[in-house]
């Protein structure tokens, strides 16, 4: 019959399944009845499917699956709720809040006698820093005053010579301590002036302006012109003889020098080979030095004699010339020489004035040294960059002996790139790490931004990017190192992290994913 189920066959299957918990037996029976033709035959077909057995998973599998799901839910929840600090990095160094006070010597040449402070030491206003050697100032003052007085006397003498005053005696000239070349100029000038007066008289001028001594010389000159000429010639001859002797001595000295140098050159390799002692070589070297000195002395003496010969020949020529034209020519030539000498004397006066001005400054500096023998602290602060290391240091007024950082504390100055400056504002907190003290061991110093530069700084050798200066006020001026508080110092390099906001961990991952996704748009 169509639509009937066979219950007797289903019941045993169910009974057997009931004895095994956790298993389910399924049977399917289909019955098809077909009527074909008029014979009204019934074909019955039954088909039973094979049973399918479903078994529940074990407890460990379910626990692992539930654990993975739970960890995922907790992680995502933590990433969505947990907040972390987002910071902008910057590098820089510690600087004093106030202006650094350079401590300089009042004058140049001051010699340090004693130093009372050292780098890193705290000082109060008025504390003694450095004391200078007073004896150096006194000796410098005496020496400078002697030089100034000598230069003043020389200038007075030059001025008197230019105004036509009579020549001084040899002893008086020695007291002036004149340079040899200037002394020779003044003597030549006096001689030329005297010759011109005599020439004027010989030309018919009045001898009333001549002194009695000059008149006597004129008479003697007129009466004994031939004798003077002979004497002048004799002087020239004697000087020439001296020059010849000098030249002979110079030739001999040069030969000796050549021999000594050759001996020294021969001995030097023997010393290197160990053939002779160093004493022999040193003695031979000393002989070479002495021979050279002798050659130099004879050369200078020859030049002096040659100069004297030239002067003697000029005097001889002046003595021989007797005609009026010759006298006028000589007067004109003498005037040219006098003008040249006057020019050199004026130059010597100007040089002396410059030296006097420099000497006056030395005197003033020496007086300052004696007046200001101590340097004291102008402000409260900490000493650093000490240049004077000990006694005997010579101070230079253009360079500070030491510097004082004002006691109002240090401030951190860092540079932020122009890409990050938009997130920075005054009042934000920052973590300042001192590069000298590793963060993992000594921690950091907290700070607050107090100032942001209004304009970016251009790239330079140290920073290859545009940057904005940011000043951070730190909450303490010391750092704890093994239980001891070490004061921070100006110039220490630092790195700072400016805390801009708090972000969830999930937003950071989403931001990174978005960037990666955006980068795929540009892939070709």
Short mmCIF file of C-alpha atoms in Angstrom, two decimals:
data_model
loop_
_atom_site.label_atom_id
_atom_site.label_comp_id
_atom_site.label_asym_id
_atom_site.label_seq_id
_atom_site.Cartn_x
_atom_site.Cartn_y
_atom_site.Cartn_z
CA UNK A 1 0.00 0.00 0.00
CA UNK A 2 1.09 3.45 -0.97
CA UNK A 3 2.46 5.54 1.97
CA UNK A 4 2.83 2.72 4.54
CA UNK A 5 5.98 2.39 6.71
CA UNK A 6 7.29 -0.96 7.84
CA UNK A 7 7.33 -0.67 11.59
CA UNK A 8 8.56 -4.13 12.42
CA UNK A 9 11.79 -3.45 10.58
CA UNK A 10 12.29 -0.05 12.16
CA UNK A 11 11.82 -1.20 15.76
CA UNK A 12 14.86 -3.42 16.07
CA UNK A 13 17.05 -0.70 14.63
CA UNK A 14 15.78 1.74 17.23
CA UNK A 15 16.28 -0.77 20.02
CA UNK A 16 19.84 -1.36 19.11
CA UNK A 17 20.54 2.36 18.91
CA UNK A 18 18.99 2.92 22.30
CA UNK A 19 21.61 0.72 23.93
CA UNK A 20 24.53 3.02 22.76
CA UNK A 21 24.28 6.59 23.99
CA UNK A 22 25.60 9.35 21.79
CA UNK A 23 24.81 7.45 18.59
CA UNK A 24 21.81 7.95 16.30
CA UNK A 25 20.70 5.29 13.69
CA UNK A 26 18.73 6.54 10.74
CA UNK A 27 16.82 4.30 8.31
CA UNK A 28 14.95 5.30 5.25
CA UNK A 29 12.38 3.22 3.57
CA UNK A 30 10.67 4.16 0.38
CA UNK A 31 7.88 2.30 -1.17
CA UNK A 32 6.91 2.69 -4.80
CA UNK A 33 3.79 1.26 -6.24
CA UNK A 34 3.23 1.36 -9.91
CA UNK A 35 0.19 0.34 -11.83
CA UNK A 36 0.94 -0.63 -15.35
CA UNK A 37 -1.71 -1.51 -17.88
CA UNK A 38 -4.97 -2.96 -17.31
CA UNK A 39 -3.70 -6.03 -15.47
CA UNK A 40 -3.71 -3.94 -12.35
CA UNK A 41 -0.40 -5.37 -11.21
CA UNK A 42 1.37 -3.83 -8.20
CA UNK A 43 5.05 -3.61 -8.04
CA UNK A 44 6.34 -2.90 -4.61
CA UNK A 45 9.91 -1.69 -4.14
CA UNK A 46 11.60 -1.09 -0.87
CA UNK A 47 15.00 0.39 -0.41
CA UNK A 48 16.82 0.87 2.83
CA UNK A 49 19.75 3.29 3.11
CA UNK A 50 22.87 2.38 5.08
CA UNK A 51 22.94 3.96 8.59
CA UNK A 52 25.12 7.16 9.22
CA UNK A 53 26.71 7.43 12.69
CA UNK A 54 27.54 11.01 14.06
CA UNK A 55 29.94 11.21 17.08
CA UNK A 56 30.40 14.33 19.34
CA UNK A 57 34.00 15.81 19.57
CA UNK A 58 36.18 15.21 22.63
CA UNK A 59 36.38 17.62 25.64
CA UNK A 60 39.98 18.84 24.80
CA UNK A 61 39.04 19.85 21.28
CA UNK A 62 36.09 21.85 22.51
CA UNK A 63 38.25 23.49 25.22
CA UNK A 64 40.95 24.58 22.74
CA UNK A 65 38.36 26.03 20.37
CA UNK A 66 36.65 27.92 23.17
CA UNK A 67 40.04 29.14 24.41
CA UNK A 68 41.02 30.52 20.99
CA UNK A 69 37.69 32.30 20.71
CA UNK A 70 38.03 33.69 24.23
CA UNK A 71 41.60 34.95 23.73
CA UNK A 72 40.59 36.58 20.46
CA UNK A 73 37.65 38.35 22.09
CA UNK A 74 39.78 39.50 25.05
CA UNK A 75 42.61 40.70 22.80
CA UNK A 76 40.33 42.67 20.53
CA UNK A 77 38.51 44.13 23.55
CA UNK A 78 41.83 45.13 25.17
CA UNK A 79 43.08 46.64 21.91
CA UNK A 80 39.90 48.66 21.61
CA UNK A 81 39.89 49.87 25.22
CA UNK A 82 43.58 50.08 26.24
CA UNK A 83 45.24 53.48 25.71
CA UNK A 84 48.96 54.13 25.16
CA UNK A 85 50.90 57.39 24.90
CA UNK A 86 51.73 58.69 21.43
CA UNK A 87 54.97 60.72 21.52
CA UNK A 88 57.01 62.88 19.15
CA UNK A 89 60.82 62.46 19.43
CA UNK A 90 63.37 65.26 19.53
CA UNK A 91 67.09 65.66 20.16
CA UNK A 92 69.00 68.54 21.72
CA UNK A 93 70.95 69.49 24.81
CA UNK A 94 70.65 71.11 28.22
CA UNK A 95 71.12 74.88 28.33
CA UNK A 96 71.04 77.46 31.12
CA UNK A 97 67.83 79.44 31.41
CA UNK A 98 69.75 82.68 31.90
CA UNK A 99 72.68 84.07 29.92
CA UNK A 100 76.04 82.40 30.56
CA UNK A 101 78.49 84.77 32.27
CA UNK A 102 82.00 84.60 30.71
CA UNK A 103 84.72 85.58 33.18
CA UNK A 104 87.66 87.28 31.45
CA UNK A 105 90.90 88.83 32.63
CA UNK A 106 90.80 92.67 32.68
CA UNK A 107 93.97 92.89 30.58
CA UNK A 108 96.30 90.70 28.55
CA UNK A 109 99.40 89.13 30.04
CA UNK A 110 97.97 88.60 33.52
CA UNK A 111 99.57 85.52 35.11
CA UNK A 112 97.37 83.35 37.32
CA UNK A 113 98.80 82.83 40.79
CA UNK A 114 96.01 80.77 42.40
CA UNK A 115 92.65 79.25 41.36
CA UNK A 116 89.92 78.85 43.99
CA UNK A 117 87.19 77.01 42.04
CA UNK A 118 86.82 74.02 39.74
CA UNK A 119 84.41 72.80 37.07
CA UNK A 120 80.94 72.03 38.41
CA UNK A 121 81.42 73.98 41.65
CA UNK A 122 78.59 76.22 42.87
CA UNK A 123 79.55 79.82 43.63
CA UNK A 124 77.81 82.82 45.14
CA UNK A 125 78.04 86.39 43.92
CA UNK A 126 81.28 87.92 45.15
CA UNK A 127 83.10 84.61 45.71
CA UNK A 128 86.83 84.71 44.88
CA UNK A 129 87.54 82.84 41.64
CA UNK A 130 91.11 83.62 40.52
CA UNK A 131 94.03 85.64 41.89
CA UNK A 132 96.75 87.05 39.62
CA UNK A 133 100.46 87.38 40.33
CA UNK A 134 101.13 90.98 41.51
CA UNK A 135 104.90 90.82 40.92
CA UNK A 136 104.36 90.36 37.22
CA UNK A 137 102.41 93.61 37.06
CA UNK A 138 105.06 95.56 38.98
CA UNK A 139 107.94 94.33 36.82
CA UNK A 140 105.93 94.97 33.67
CA UNK A 141 105.16 98.50 34.85
CA UNK A 142 108.81 99.30 35.53
CA UNK A 143 109.96 97.91 32.19
CA UNK A 144 107.24 99.73 30.25
CA UNK A 145 107.98 103.04 31.96
CA UNK A 146 111.68 102.74 31.16
CA UNK A 147 110.92 102.04 27.50
CA UNK A 148 108.50 104.97 27.32
CA UNK A 149 110.96 107.40 28.90
CA UNK A 150 113.72 106.27 26.54
CA UNK A 151 111.49 106.76 23.50
CA UNK A 152 110.45 110.21 24.70
CA UNK A 153 114.09 111.28 25.12
CA UNK A 154 114.89 109.97 21.64
CA UNK A 155 112.05 111.97 20.11
CA UNK A 156 113.17 115.11 21.92
CA UNK A 157 116.65 114.61 20.52
CA UNK A 158 115.34 114.05 16.99
CA UNK A 159 113.22 117.19 17.21
CA UNK A 160 116.19 119.22 18.41
CA UNK A 161 118.28 117.96 15.51
CA UNK A 162 115.58 118.86 13.01
CA UNK A 163 115.39 122.36 14.47
CA UNK A 164 119.15 122.84 14.03
CA UNK A 165 120.34 122.45 17.60
CA UNK A 166 123.98 121.72 18.26
CA UNK A 167 125.13 118.13 18.39
CA UNK A 168 125.37 116.36 21.72
CA UNK A 169 128.48 114.91 23.19
CA UNK A 170 129.32 111.21 22.90
CA UNK A 171 128.41 110.50 26.52
CA UNK A 172 125.05 112.22 26.11
CA UNK A 173 124.35 110.24 22.96
CA UNK A 174 125.15 106.98 24.74
CA UNK A 175 122.59 107.81 27.45
CA UNK A 176 119.89 108.14 24.80
CA UNK A 177 120.44 104.52 23.70
CA UNK A 178 119.78 105.42 20.08
CA UNK A 179 119.64 102.76 17.37
CA UNK A 180 123.02 102.65 15.56
CA UNK A 181 121.55 103.57 12.18
CA UNK A 182 119.69 106.59 13.61
CA UNK A 183 122.76 107.73 15.54
CA UNK A 184 124.77 107.62 12.33
CA UNK A 185 122.09 109.69 10.57
CA UNK A 186 122.18 112.42 13.21
CA UNK A 187 125.96 112.58 13.11
CA UNK A 188 125.94 112.79 9.31
CA UNK A 189 123.31 115.51 9.43
CA UNK A 190 125.33 117.60 11.86
CA UNK A 191 128.42 117.18 9.67
CA UNK A 192 126.53 118.15 6.53
CA UNK A 193 125.12 121.28 8.17
CA UNK A 194 128.56 122.31 9.35
CA UNK A 195 129.99 121.78 5.87
CA UNK A 196 127.24 123.90 4.36
CA UNK A 197 128.01 126.77 6.72
CA UNK A 198 131.67 126.62 5.83
CA UNK A 199 130.84 126.50 2.12
CA UNK A 200 128.65 129.57 2.50
CA UNK A 201 131.51 131.47 4.10
CA UNK A 202 133.91 130.36 1.40
CA UNK A 203 131.44 131.65 -1.18
CA UNK A 204 131.68 135.10 0.40
CA UNK A 205 129.10 134.86 3.07
CA UNK A 206 129.40 136.50 6.41
CA UNK A 207 131.14 134.56 9.07
CA UNK A 208 129.31 136.43 11.77
CA UNK A 209 126.82 133.61 12.21
CA UNK A 210 129.66 131.22 12.88
CA UNK A 211 130.79 130.51 16.33
CA UNK A 212 134.34 131.23 17.35
CA UNK A 213 135.16 127.57 17.07
CA UNK A 214 133.67 127.41 13.56
CA UNK A 215 135.56 130.56 12.52
CA UNK A 216 138.77 129.03 13.75
CA UNK A 217 137.99 125.91 11.83
CA UNK A 218 137.28 128.00 8.74
CA UNK A 219 140.64 129.75 8.97
CA UNK A 220 142.43 126.54 9.55
CA UNK A 221 140.55 125.00 6.68
CA UNK A 222 141.41 127.76 4.28
CA UNK A 223 145.06 127.76 5.31
CA UNK A 224 145.53 124.06 5.35
CA UNK A 225 143.23 122.81 2.59
CA UNK A 226 146.05 120.87 1.08
CA UNK A 227 146.85 119.30 4.42
CA UNK A 228 143.23 118.35 4.86
CA UNK A 229 143.14 116.84 1.44
CA UNK A 230 146.22 114.84 2.25
CA UNK A 231 144.77 113.81 5.57
CA UNK A 232 141.54 112.78 3.88
CA UNK A 233 143.48 110.79 1.35
CA UNK A 234 145.47 109.19 4.14
CA UNK A 235 142.25 108.29 5.92
CA UNK A 236 140.92 106.69 2.78
CA UNK A 237 144.15 104.78 2.35
CA UNK A 238 144.11 103.56 5.92
CA UNK A 239 140.53 102.46 5.63
CA UNK A 240 141.28 100.69 2.39
CA UNK A 241 144.18 98.95 4.08
CA UNK A 242 141.86 97.90 6.88
CA UNK A 243 139.41 96.68 4.29
CA UNK A 244 142.12 94.64 2.60
CA UNK A 245 143.07 93.07 5.90
CA UNK A 246 139.44 92.40 6.59
CA UNK A 247 138.99 90.75 3.21
CA UNK A 248 142.04 88.57 3.78
CA UNK A 249 140.74 87.53 7.17
CA UNK A 250 137.33 86.87 5.64
CA UNK A 251 138.85 84.63 2.97
CA UNK A 252 140.77 82.72 5.62
CA UNK A 253 137.67 82.42 7.81
CA UNK A 254 135.62 81.10 4.90
CA UNK A 255 138.29 78.56 4.09
CA UNK A 256 138.33 77.44 7.71
CA UNK A 257 134.54 77.21 7.66
CA UNK A 258 134.66 75.09 4.51
CA UNK A 259 137.21 72.75 6.06
CA UNK A 260 135.27 72.47 9.31
CA UNK A 261 132.03 71.78 7.45
CA UNK A 262 133.74 69.09 5.37
CA UNK A 263 135.20 67.46 8.48
CA UNK A 264 131.79 67.58 10.13
CA UNK A 265 130.15 66.05 7.06
CA UNK A 266 132.76 63.25 7.08
CA UNK A 267 132.33 62.57 10.80
CA UNK A 268 128.54 62.45 10.76
CA UNK A 269 128.28 59.11 8.87
CA UNK A 270 130.95 57.62 11.16
CA UNK A 271 128.80 58.55 14.15
CA UNK A 272 125.79 56.85 12.59
CA UNK A 273 127.93 53.71 12.02
CA UNK A 274 129.33 53.86 15.56
CA UNK A 275 132.90 54.49 14.42
CA UNK A 276 133.49 57.53 16.62
CA UNK A 277 132.02 59.04 19.75
CA UNK A 278 129.30 61.66 19.75
CA UNK A 279 131.58 64.06 21.65
CA UNK A 280 133.90 64.39 18.65
CA UNK A 281 131.00 65.16 16.35
CA UNK A 282 129.56 67.72 18.79
CA UNK A 283 132.94 69.43 19.10
CA UNK A 284 133.30 69.58 15.34
CA UNK A 285 129.76 70.96 15.04
CA UNK A 286 130.67 73.65 17.59
CA UNK A 287 133.74 74.49 15.52
CA UNK A 288 131.51 74.94 12.45
CA UNK A 289 129.20 77.26 14.41
CA UNK A 290 132.13 79.36 15.64
CA UNK A 291 133.58 79.54 12.12
CA UNK A 292 130.25 80.75 10.76
CA UNK A 293 130.02 83.38 13.49
CA UNK A 294 133.52 84.60 12.61
CA UNK A 295 132.59 84.84 8.93
CA UNK A 296 129.47 86.85 9.82
CA UNK A 297 131.48 89.18 12.07
CA UNK A 298 134.12 89.84 9.43
CA UNK A 299 131.43 90.41 6.80
CA UNK A 300 129.72 93.03 8.97
CA UNK A 301 133.05 94.64 9.80
CA UNK A 302 133.89 94.83 6.09
CA UNK A 303 130.57 96.55 5.37
CA UNK A 304 131.25 99.07 8.12
CA UNK A 305 134.74 99.81 6.80
CA UNK A 306 133.39 100.13 3.27
CA UNK A 307 130.81 102.63 4.52
CA UNK A 308 133.55 104.59 6.29
CA UNK A 309 135.64 104.56 3.11
CA UNK A 310 132.71 105.97 1.17
CA UNK A 311 132.30 108.76 3.69
CA UNK A 312 136.04 109.46 3.72
CA UNK A 313 136.11 109.60 -0.07
CA UNK A 314 133.23 112.04 -0.04
CA UNK A 315 135.07 114.23 2.44
CA UNK A 316 138.18 114.02 0.31
CA UNK A 317 136.23 115.08 -2.75
CA UNK A 318 134.67 117.93 -0.81
CA UNK A 319 138.08 119.06 0.36
CA UNK A 320 139.62 119.00 -3.10
CA UNK A 321 136.77 120.96 -4.73
CA UNK A 322 137.51 124.68 -4.40
CA UNK A 323 135.59 126.36 -7.14
CA UNK A 324 132.38 128.26 -6.48
CA UNK A 325 130.34 125.93 -8.67
CA UNK A 326 131.66 122.93 -6.89
CA UNK A 327 130.82 124.56 -3.58
CA UNK A 328 127.24 125.25 -4.73
CA UNK A 329 126.86 121.72 -6.03
CA UNK A 330 128.13 120.37 -2.75
CA UNK A 331 125.73 122.56 -0.82
CA UNK A 332 122.85 121.33 -3.02
CA UNK A 333 123.92 117.73 -2.61
CA UNK A 334 124.28 118.18 1.12
CA UNK A 335 120.80 119.68 1.28
CA UNK A 336 119.39 116.64 -0.51
CA UNK A 337 121.12 114.36 1.95
CA UNK A 338 119.89 116.48 4.84
CA UNK A 339 116.33 116.29 3.48
CA UNK A 340 116.65 112.53 3.20
CA UNK A 341 118.00 112.31 6.72
CA UNK A 342 115.18 114.56 7.97
CA UNK A 343 112.64 112.24 6.33
CA UNK A 344 114.17 109.25 8.07
CA UNK A 345 114.26 111.11 11.38
CA UNK A 346 110.59 112.04 11.00
CA UNK A 347 109.81 108.40 10.30
CA UNK A 348 111.78 107.41 13.41
CA UNK A 349 109.77 109.97 15.41
CA UNK A 350 106.50 108.52 14.09
CA UNK A 351 107.61 104.97 14.86
CA UNK A 352 108.58 106.03 18.35
CA UNK A 353 105.19 107.65 18.85
CA UNK A 354 103.49 104.41 17.88
CA UNK A 355 105.71 102.50 20.27
CA UNK A 356 104.99 105.07 22.96
CA UNK A 357 101.24 104.53 22.45
CA UNK A 358 101.69 100.77 22.74
CA UNK A 359 103.88 101.23 25.79
CA UNK A 360 101.28 103.49 27.39
CA UNK A 361 98.76 100.69 26.94
CA UNK A 362 101.19 98.25 28.55
CA UNK A 363 101.60 100.68 31.45
CA UNK A 364 97.82 100.97 31.76
CA UNK A 365 97.46 97.18 31.66
CA UNK A 366 100.17 96.74 34.28
CA UNK A 367 98.46 99.30 36.49
CA UNK A 368 95.20 97.39 36.05
CA UNK A 369 96.96 94.16 36.98
CA UNK A 370 98.19 95.77 40.17
CA UNK A 371 94.77 97.29 40.82
CA UNK A 372 92.64 94.25 39.92
CA UNK A 373 94.54 91.25 41.23
CA UNK A 374 91.39 89.21 41.92
CA UNK A 375 88.44 87.98 39.87
CA UNK A 376 85.16 87.45 41.71
CA UNK A 377 81.86 85.86 40.69
CA UNK A 378 79.41 88.45 39.30
CA UNK A 379 76.35 86.19 39.85
CA UNK A 380 75.29 83.03 41.64
CA UNK A 381 75.76 79.94 39.55
CA UNK A 382 77.88 76.94 38.62
CA UNK A 383 81.42 77.09 37.20
CA UNK A 384 82.11 75.32 33.91
CA UNK A 385 84.47 75.45 30.91
CA UNK A 386 87.49 76.24 33.12
CA UNK A 387 90.42 77.16 30.85
CA UNK A 388 92.99 78.06 33.53
CA UNK A 389 94.34 74.71 34.73
CA UNK A 390 96.83 75.94 37.29
CA UNK A 391 99.37 78.49 38.39
CA UNK A 392 101.28 80.24 35.62
CA UNK A 393 98.39 80.39 33.14
CA UNK A 394 98.69 83.55 31.03
CA UNK A 395 95.28 85.13 30.53
CA UNK A 396 94.06 86.41 27.18
CA UNK A 397 91.37 89.12 27.44
CA UNK A 398 89.71 87.93 24.22
CA UNK A 399 89.07 84.46 25.70
CA UNK A 400 87.23 83.74 28.98
CA UNK A 401 89.15 82.09 31.81
CA UNK A 402 85.96 80.34 32.90
CA UNK A 403 82.17 80.60 32.57
CA UNK A 404 79.38 80.69 35.13
CA UNK A 405 75.94 79.22 34.46
CA UNK A 406 73.34 81.25 36.40
CA UNK A 407 71.82 79.41 39.33
CA UNK A 408 68.23 79.57 38.02
CA UNK A 409 68.63 76.06 36.59
CA UNK A 410 68.91 74.33 33.24
CA UNK A 411 66.32 73.95 30.52
CA UNK A 412 66.10 71.31 27.79
CA UNK A 413 66.27 72.64 24.24
CA UNK A 414 65.30 70.11 21.57
CA UNK A 415 64.51 70.26 17.87
CA UNK A 416 61.29 68.85 16.38
CA UNK A 417 60.91 68.14 12.66
CA UNK A 418 58.43 70.20 10.68
CA UNK A 419 56.37 67.02 10.06
CA UNK A 420 55.72 66.64 13.81
CA UNK A 421 55.54 70.25 15.00
CA UNK A 422 51.78 70.45 14.26
CA UNK A 423 51.07 68.05 17.14
CA UNK A 424 53.11 70.06 19.66
CA UNK A 425 51.72 72.80 21.90
CA UNK A 426 52.85 74.58 25.05
CA UNK A 427 51.98 72.82 28.27
CA UNK A 428 52.45 69.30 26.90
CA UNK A 429 54.42 66.87 29.01
CA UNK A 430 57.67 65.31 27.86
CA UNK A 431 60.04 62.57 29.00
CA UNK A 432 63.63 63.84 28.83
CA UNK A 433 66.39 61.23 28.72
CA UNK A 434 69.99 62.21 29.45
CA UNK A 435 72.28 60.45 26.97
CA UNK A 436 75.07 60.28 29.56
CA UNK A 437 72.87 58.20 31.89
CA UNK A 438 71.24 55.16 30.21
CA UNK A 439 67.45 55.24 30.57
CA UNK A 440 67.24 51.54 31.46
CA UNK A 441 69.37 52.15 34.59
CA UNK A 442 68.70 55.73 35.67
CA UNK A 443 65.32 56.58 34.17
CA UNK A 444 64.34 59.92 32.72
CA UNK A 445 63.44 63.45 33.81
CA UNK A 446 59.92 64.76 33.42
CA UNK A 447 59.33 68.13 31.81
CA UNK A 448 56.78 70.54 30.37
CA UNK A 449 56.96 72.48 27.10
CA UNK A 450 57.22 76.21 27.84
CA UNK A 451 58.14 77.64 24.44
CA UNK A 452 57.94 76.68 20.75
CA UNK A 453 59.90 78.49 18.06
CA UNK A 454 57.78 80.60 15.73
CA UNK A 455 59.81 79.74 12.63
CA UNK A 456 61.77 76.75 11.41
CA UNK A 457 65.54 76.70 11.27
CA UNK A 458 67.23 75.81 7.96
CA UNK A 459 69.26 72.58 7.64
CA UNK A 460 72.92 72.71 8.64
CA UNK A 461 75.83 70.29 9.05
CA UNK A 462 74.55 68.91 12.35
CA UNK A 463 70.86 68.75 11.44
CA UNK A 464 70.12 67.82 7.83
CA UNK A 465 66.42 68.74 8.02
CA UNK A 466 64.25 71.82 8.76
CA UNK A 467 63.36 71.93 12.46
CA UNK A 468 61.65 73.98 15.15
CA UNK A 469 63.34 74.74 18.49
CA UNK A 470 61.31 73.67 21.53
CA UNK A 471 62.20 74.55 25.14
CA UNK A 472 61.23 72.11 27.88
CA UNK A 473 61.28 73.02 31.57
CA UNK A 474 62.52 70.00 33.54
CA UNK A 475 61.19 69.25 37.01
CA UNK A 476 64.58 68.48 38.60
CA UNK A 477 68.19 69.48 38.09
CA UNK A 478 69.80 66.27 39.38
CA UNK A 479 69.69 62.58 38.55
CA UNK A 480 70.02 59.76 41.04
CA UNK A 481 73.05 57.55 40.39
CA UNK A 482 73.46 54.69 42.88
CA UNK A 483 71.87 56.69 45.66
CA UNK A 484 73.85 59.85 44.94
CA UNK A 485 72.29 62.91 43.33
CA UNK A 486 74.47 64.04 40.42
CA UNK A 487 73.76 67.60 39.19
CA UNK A 488 72.97 67.97 35.51
CA UNK A 489 75.39 70.11 33.50
CA UNK A 490 74.92 72.53 30.67
CA UNK A 491 75.74 71.04 27.28
CA UNK A 492 74.66 67.46 28.06
CA UNK A 493 73.04 65.86 25.01
CA UNK A 494 69.46 64.67 25.48
CA UNK A 495 66.60 62.97 23.67
CA UNK A 496 63.01 63.89 24.49
CA UNK A 497 59.65 62.25 23.83
CA UNK A 498 56.81 64.79 23.80
CA UNK A 499 53.52 63.10 24.72
CA UNK A 500 50.91 64.40 22.28
CA UNK A 501 47.84 62.21 22.97
CA UNK A 502 46.57 58.77 24.04
CA UNK A 503 45.51 56.27 21.37
CA UNK A 504 44.00 52.81 21.54
CA UNK A 505 46.10 49.92 20.36
CA UNK A 506 43.36 48.93 17.92
CA UNK A 507 43.41 52.36 16.26
CA UNK A 508 47.16 52.05 15.72
CA UNK A 509 46.74 48.68 13.96
CA UNK A 510 43.85 50.04 11.91
CA UNK A 511 45.98 53.05 10.95
CA UNK A 512 48.82 50.80 9.86
CA UNK A 513 46.40 48.63 7.85
CA UNK A 514 44.92 51.72 6.19
CA UNK A 515 48.38 52.91 5.17
CA UNK A 516 49.19 49.55 3.66
CA UNK A 517 45.88 49.53 1.83
CA UNK A 518 46.50 53.05 0.51
CA UNK A 519 49.93 52.05 -0.67
CA UNK A 520 48.39 49.29 -2.79
CA UNK A 521 46.52 51.93 -4.78
CA UNK A 522 49.78 53.24 -6.16
CA UNK A 523 51.04 49.83 -7.28
CA UNK A 524 51.20 49.56 -11.08
#
